[in-house]
Amino acid sequence: MVRFFWVDEDNAAVRRHGGEVHGGRKWKLPGLLRCPTCDATWSGSGHFFPGVDLSSLPERRELERARPEPLPELDRLRALVRPFTPSGAALPPGTGFGPLEGTGFGKLPAFAWVVEVLLVHRQALEMLHAKGLRDLQDFPPELRFRQKHPPALVELHAPPLGRLHTDCFPPSHPPPCPTCGRLGLRRPDEPLLEAASLPTDIDLFRVGNFATMVIGTSRFKEAVEQLGLDGLTFRELPLR
């Protein structure tokens, strides 16, 4: 039976290596300004498409400045980018597009994080592929390093596919806003995965309704540990 693990940053490994990477997306949907239903002003995290190139979109400059916009303007911009994205993809406020752009320095673990973005050394990724892991999607970032011989990094894209089960939310908490989809809830201390929502053909993905959470299968965890790759921690999550 496949087990599922919450994949997070190993801060001890980060301190041991001493390097850092900082960056962001060139294009991003604006946040939502005062939802007409729930009155929230917000922008999501963890939703991004590194393989989406918006350089041919005439209105692309409207996506280069972070700011909140009323729902009609957000919907207009969302409609412009939707043809560039996978069919049926959720595009909440703040969704990012294009490669990770930024800077870095020093030595890094096999896996390095930029907030919720997961990077991996290309050699480590090739070793993972040799282990037969399923559908590991990688995209080249655009990073500038201070050192003469920078690390060869790629971004691991984990699509938002699974969900947290409602049983780990407070019973009195309202459902997501029917207009903007905002859940308005901090991450539960004891996350519980909704078994029926979990993919069966991929070894790394995100929680759809808490997209900052990256989930790996037992196959992914075992491969990382067998190869001695550092930079990650694993916490098994129960299913319901």
XYZ file of N, CA, C and O in Angstrom, residues 44-49 90-97 116 160 206-212:
92
model
N -3.134 33.820 -3.130
C -2.734 32.476 -2.739
C -1.239 32.241 -2.896
O -0.510 33.063 -3.451
N -0.790 31.090 -2.403
C 0.603 30.663 -2.520
C 0.638 29.207 -2.974
O -0.281 28.438 -2.694
N 1.697 28.843 -3.664
C 1.887 27.457 -4.052
C 1.333 27.084 -5.415
O 1.527 25.962 -5.875
N 0.649 28.005 -6.075
C 0.122 27.740 -7.415
C 1.000 28.462 -8.435
O 1.055 29.697 -8.449
N 1.696 27.716 -9.265
C 2.532 28.316 -10.297
C 2.785 27.308 -11.410
O 2.687 26.095 -11.214
N 3.104 27.851 -12.584
C 3.319 27.050 -13.781
C 4.638 27.477 -14.416
O 4.665 28.375 -15.260
N -6.601 25.113 -11.886
C -7.077 26.162 -10.979
C -6.124 27.350 -11.067
O -4.902 27.177 -11.040
N -6.689 28.533 -11.187
C -5.876 29.747 -11.299
C -6.334 30.735 -10.237
O -6.945 31.766 -10.536
N -6.024 30.469 -8.972
C -6.447 31.383 -7.915
C -5.661 32.688 -7.960
O -4.638 32.787 -8.666
N -6.110 33.703 -7.245
C -5.347 34.959 -7.181
C -3.900 34.687 -6.769
O -3.631 33.898 -5.860
N -2.960 35.336 -7.456
C -1.548 35.166 -7.130
C -0.849 34.046 -7.859
O 0.357 33.842 -7.659
N -1.540 33.304 -8.725
C -0.893 32.229 -9.486
C 0.267 32.793 -10.310
O 0.134 33.811 -10.982
N 1.418 32.107 -10.263
C 2.607 32.571 -10.974
C 2.866 31.781 -12.247
O 2.456 30.621 -12.378
N 3.573 32.423 -13.188
C 3.853 31.812 -14.482
C 5.298 32.081 -14.878
O 5.865 33.122 -14.557
N 8.107 28.200 -1.182
C 7.399 26.961 -1.486
C 7.883 26.288 -2.762
O 7.376 25.241 -3.155
N -0.883 20.680 -8.145
C -1.867 20.558 -7.060
C -2.941 19.535 -7.423
O -3.791 19.795 -8.273
N 1.194 18.457 -4.933
C 0.818 19.398 -3.887
C -0.608 19.127 -3.431
O -1.397 18.494 -4.134
N -0.919 19.632 -2.250
C -2.289 19.547 -1.759
C -3.087 20.661 -2.426
O -2.757 21.837 -2.279
N -4.142 20.302 -3.157
C -4.871 21.283 -3.940
C -5.468 22.411 -3.120
O -5.455 23.555 -3.547
N -5.988 22.103 -1.923
C -6.597 23.161 -1.106
C -5.643 23.707 -0.048
O -6.043 24.513 0.777
N -4.374 23.285 -0.072
C -3.293 23.884 0.719
C -2.003 23.712 -0.071
O -1.142 22.915 0.271
N -1.883 24.488 -1.161
C -0.874 24.209 -2.177
C 0.561 24.470 -1.738
O 1.489 24.147 -2.472
N 0.760 25.057 -0.557
C 2.134 25.181 -0.063
C 2.660 23.853 0.461
O 3.861 23.724 0.694
